[in-house]
CSV table of C-alpha atoms in Angstrom, one decimal:
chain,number,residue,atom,x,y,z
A,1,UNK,CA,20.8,141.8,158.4
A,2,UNK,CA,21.1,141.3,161.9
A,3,UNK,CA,21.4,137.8,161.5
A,4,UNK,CA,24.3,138.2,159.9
A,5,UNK,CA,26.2,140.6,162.1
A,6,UNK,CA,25.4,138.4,165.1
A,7,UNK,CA,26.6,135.3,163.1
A,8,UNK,CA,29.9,137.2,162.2
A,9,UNK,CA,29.9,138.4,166.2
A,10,UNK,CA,29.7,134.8,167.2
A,11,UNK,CA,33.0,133.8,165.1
A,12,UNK,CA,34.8,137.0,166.2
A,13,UNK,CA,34.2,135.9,169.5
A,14,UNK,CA,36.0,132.2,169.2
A,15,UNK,CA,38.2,132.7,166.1
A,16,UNK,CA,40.9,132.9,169.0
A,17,UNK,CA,39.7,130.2,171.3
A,18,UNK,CA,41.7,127.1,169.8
A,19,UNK,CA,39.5,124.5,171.8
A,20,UNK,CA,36.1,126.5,170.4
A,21,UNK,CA,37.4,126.1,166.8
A,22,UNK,CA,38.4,122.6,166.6
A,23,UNK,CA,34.7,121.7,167.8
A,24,UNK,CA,33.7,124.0,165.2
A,25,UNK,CA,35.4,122.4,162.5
A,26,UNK,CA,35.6,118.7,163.9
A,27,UNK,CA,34.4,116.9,161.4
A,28,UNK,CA,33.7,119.4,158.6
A,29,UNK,CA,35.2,119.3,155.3
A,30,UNK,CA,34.4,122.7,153.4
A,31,UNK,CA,30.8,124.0,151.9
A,32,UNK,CA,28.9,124.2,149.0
A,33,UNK,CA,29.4,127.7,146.9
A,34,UNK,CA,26.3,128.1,144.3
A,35,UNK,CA,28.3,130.0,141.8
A,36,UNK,CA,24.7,130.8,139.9
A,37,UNK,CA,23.6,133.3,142.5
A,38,UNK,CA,26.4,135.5,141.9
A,39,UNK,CA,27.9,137.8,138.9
A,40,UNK,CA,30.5,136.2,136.6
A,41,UNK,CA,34.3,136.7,137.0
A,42,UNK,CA,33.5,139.0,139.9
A,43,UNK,CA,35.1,138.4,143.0
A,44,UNK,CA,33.6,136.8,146.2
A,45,UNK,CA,33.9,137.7,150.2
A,46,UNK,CA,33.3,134.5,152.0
A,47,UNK,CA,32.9,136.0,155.6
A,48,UNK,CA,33.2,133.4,158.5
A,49,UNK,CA,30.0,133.1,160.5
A,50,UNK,CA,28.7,131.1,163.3
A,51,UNK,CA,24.6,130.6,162.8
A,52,UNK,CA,22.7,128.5,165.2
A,53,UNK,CA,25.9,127.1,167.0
A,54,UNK,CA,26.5,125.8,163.3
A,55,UNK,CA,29.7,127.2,160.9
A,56,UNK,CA,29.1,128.7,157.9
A,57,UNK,CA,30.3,131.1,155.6
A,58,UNK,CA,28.4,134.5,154.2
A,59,UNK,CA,29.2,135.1,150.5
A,60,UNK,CA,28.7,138.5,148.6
A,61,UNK,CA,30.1,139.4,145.4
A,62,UNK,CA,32.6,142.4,146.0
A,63,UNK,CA,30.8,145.2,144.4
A,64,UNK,CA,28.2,144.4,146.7
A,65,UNK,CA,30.4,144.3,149.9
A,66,UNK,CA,29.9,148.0,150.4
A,67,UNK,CA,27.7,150.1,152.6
A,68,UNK,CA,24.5,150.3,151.7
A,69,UNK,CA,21.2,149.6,152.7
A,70,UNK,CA,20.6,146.8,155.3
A,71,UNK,CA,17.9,145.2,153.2
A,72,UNK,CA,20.5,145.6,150.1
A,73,UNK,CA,23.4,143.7,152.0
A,74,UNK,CA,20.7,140.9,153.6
A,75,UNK,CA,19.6,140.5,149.8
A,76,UNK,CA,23.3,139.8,148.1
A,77,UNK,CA,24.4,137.7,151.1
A,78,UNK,CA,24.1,134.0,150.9
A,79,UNK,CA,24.9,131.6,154.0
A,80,UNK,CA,26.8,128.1,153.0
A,81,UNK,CA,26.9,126.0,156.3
A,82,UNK,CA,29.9,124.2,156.8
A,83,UNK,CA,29.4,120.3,155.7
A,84,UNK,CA,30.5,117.1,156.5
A,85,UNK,CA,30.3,115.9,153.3
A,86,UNK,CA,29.2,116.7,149.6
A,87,UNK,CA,27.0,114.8,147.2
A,88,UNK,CA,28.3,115.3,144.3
A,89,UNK,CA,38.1,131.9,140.1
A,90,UNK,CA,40.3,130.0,140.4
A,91,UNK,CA,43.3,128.8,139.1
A,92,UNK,CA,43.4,125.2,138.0
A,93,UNK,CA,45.5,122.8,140.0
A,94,UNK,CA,46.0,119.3,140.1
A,95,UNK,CA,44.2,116.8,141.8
A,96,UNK,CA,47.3,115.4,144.0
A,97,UNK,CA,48.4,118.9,145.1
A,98,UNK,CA,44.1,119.4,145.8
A,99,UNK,CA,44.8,115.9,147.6
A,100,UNK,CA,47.5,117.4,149.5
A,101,UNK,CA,46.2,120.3,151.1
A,102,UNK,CA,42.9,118.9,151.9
A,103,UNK,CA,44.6,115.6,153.7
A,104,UNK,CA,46.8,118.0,155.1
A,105,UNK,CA,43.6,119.6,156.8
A,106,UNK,CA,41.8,116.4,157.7
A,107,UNK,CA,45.1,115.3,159.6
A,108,UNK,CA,46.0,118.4,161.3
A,109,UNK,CA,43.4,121.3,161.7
A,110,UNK,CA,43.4,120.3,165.5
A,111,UNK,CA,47.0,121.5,166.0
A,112,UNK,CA,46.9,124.1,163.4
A,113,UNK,CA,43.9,125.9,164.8
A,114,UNK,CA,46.2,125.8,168.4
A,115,UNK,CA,49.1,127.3,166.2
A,116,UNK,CA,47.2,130.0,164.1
A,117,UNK,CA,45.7,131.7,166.8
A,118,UNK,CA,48.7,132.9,168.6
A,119,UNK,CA,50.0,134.2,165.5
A,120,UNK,CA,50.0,138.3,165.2
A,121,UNK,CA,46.9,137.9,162.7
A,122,UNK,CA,44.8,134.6,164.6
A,123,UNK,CA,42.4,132.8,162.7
A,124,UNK,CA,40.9,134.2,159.1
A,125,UNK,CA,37.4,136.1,159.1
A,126,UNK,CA,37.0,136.0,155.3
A,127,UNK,CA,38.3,134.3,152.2
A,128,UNK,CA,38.8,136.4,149.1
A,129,UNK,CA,38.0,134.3,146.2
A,130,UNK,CA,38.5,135.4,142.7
A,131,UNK,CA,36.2,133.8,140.2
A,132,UNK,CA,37.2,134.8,136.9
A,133,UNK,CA,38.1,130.9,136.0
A,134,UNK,CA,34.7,129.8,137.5
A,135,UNK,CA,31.4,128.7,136.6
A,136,UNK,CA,27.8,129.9,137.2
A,137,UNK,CA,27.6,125.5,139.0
A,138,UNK,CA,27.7,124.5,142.1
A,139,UNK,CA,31.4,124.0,144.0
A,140,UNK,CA,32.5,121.7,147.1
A,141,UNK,CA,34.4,124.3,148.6
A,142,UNK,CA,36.9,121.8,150.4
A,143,UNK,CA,38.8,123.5,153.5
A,144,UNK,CA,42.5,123.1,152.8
A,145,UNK,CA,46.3,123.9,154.3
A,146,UNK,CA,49.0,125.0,151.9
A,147,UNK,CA,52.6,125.9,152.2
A,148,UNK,CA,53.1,129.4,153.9
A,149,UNK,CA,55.7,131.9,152.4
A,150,UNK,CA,55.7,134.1,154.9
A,151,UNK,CA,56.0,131.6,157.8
A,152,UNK,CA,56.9,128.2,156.4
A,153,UNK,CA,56.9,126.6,159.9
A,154,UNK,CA,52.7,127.2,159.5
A,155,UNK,CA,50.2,126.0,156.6
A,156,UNK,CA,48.3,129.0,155.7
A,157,UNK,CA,44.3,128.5,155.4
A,158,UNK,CA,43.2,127.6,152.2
A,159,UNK,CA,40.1,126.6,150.0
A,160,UNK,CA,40.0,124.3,147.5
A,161,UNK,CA,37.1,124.4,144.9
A,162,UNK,CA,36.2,121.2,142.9
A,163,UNK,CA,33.4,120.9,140.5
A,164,UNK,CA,31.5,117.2,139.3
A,165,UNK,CA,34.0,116.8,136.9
A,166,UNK,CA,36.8,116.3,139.1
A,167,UNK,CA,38.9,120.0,138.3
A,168,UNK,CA,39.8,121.7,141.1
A,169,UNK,CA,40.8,125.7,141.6
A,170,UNK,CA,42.6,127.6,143.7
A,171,UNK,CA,43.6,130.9,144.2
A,172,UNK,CA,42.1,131.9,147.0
A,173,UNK,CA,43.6,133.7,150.0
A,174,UNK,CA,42.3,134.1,153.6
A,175,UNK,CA,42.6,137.4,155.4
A,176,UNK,CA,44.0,139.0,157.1
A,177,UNK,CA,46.3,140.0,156.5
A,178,UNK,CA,44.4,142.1,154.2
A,179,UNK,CA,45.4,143.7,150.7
A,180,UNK,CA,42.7,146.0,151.0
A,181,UNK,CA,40.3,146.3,154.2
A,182,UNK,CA,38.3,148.9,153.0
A,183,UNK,CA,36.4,146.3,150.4
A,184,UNK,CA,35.4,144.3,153.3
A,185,UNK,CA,32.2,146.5,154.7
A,186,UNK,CA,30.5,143.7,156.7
A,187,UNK,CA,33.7,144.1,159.1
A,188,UNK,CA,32.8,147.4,160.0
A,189,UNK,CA,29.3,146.2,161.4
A,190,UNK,CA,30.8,143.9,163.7
């Protein structure tokens, strides 16, 4: 477990450092999410993490995102490093607006990071990500930008999950802002 809190330390520590970030993510299109190793149609808490100088994301299903025992939370928490590129619930979208928003991140992360983090909220520290559209297969999990309703000037952070067969979902929201912080327990050992 402490592994984990010192990964999610590390990223608390730069998700306001613009020029930390964009090293982080130079390069880096998204991760792979094993949707196998969790429950179905329960959502996901895909925490932000820094292991081995290396970003990644911790996933755990939310009903086991709460406290309990250390050796509980180690055992339903699953790191996916951040990749440069993959070998192979979401809401169905198309594959130009999935083209969109992960161009959109490939050409502009740099100067998005540089935005973000001088907003009121910074940089995410999870991704809630409902499943109930989803799979028990494997997911690129492709780091996106989308339009912003609440400050159109900047993209918010976004995932886009694609499976072999070319479908891609989304309907996942970074936080914060948060709907409900009191789901998100890993927070509160940081």
């Amino acid at each position: 477990m402490e592994e984990i809190i010192t990964s999610l330390k590390h990223w608390e520590a730069v998700r306001n450092n613009p020029d930390a970030l964009t090293e982080l993510f130079m390069s880096k299109l998204g991760f792979e999410l094993d949707m196998s190793l969790f429950p179905e149609k329960i959502p996901l808490h895909a925490y932000a993490g820094i292991k081995d100088g290396e970003l990644g994301f911790y996933m755990i299903s939310e009903p086991n995102d709460v406290d309990s025992s250390p050796e509980d939370l180690s055992a339903n928490c699953y790191w996916c490093p951040a990749l440069m590129a993959f070998e192979g619930g979401g809401q169905e979208i198309p594959e130009e607006e999935a083209n969109i928003r992960t161009n959109t991140w490939k050409d502009t992360f740099a100067d998005w990071i540089h935005q973000i983090v001088n907003m009121p909220f910074g940089m995410y520290q999870t991704f809630y990500i409902p499943t109930t559209d989803l799979q028990p297969i494997k997911y690129a999990a492709l780091f996106a930008l989308k339009d912003n309703i609440i400050t159109p000037d900047i993209k918010a952070a976004d995932l886009v999950l694609a499976n072999d067969a070319g479908v891609f979902y989304d309907t996942i929201i970074g936080q914060p802002p948060y709907k409900n912080r009191e789901k998100y327990y890993l927070l509160d050992l940081i």
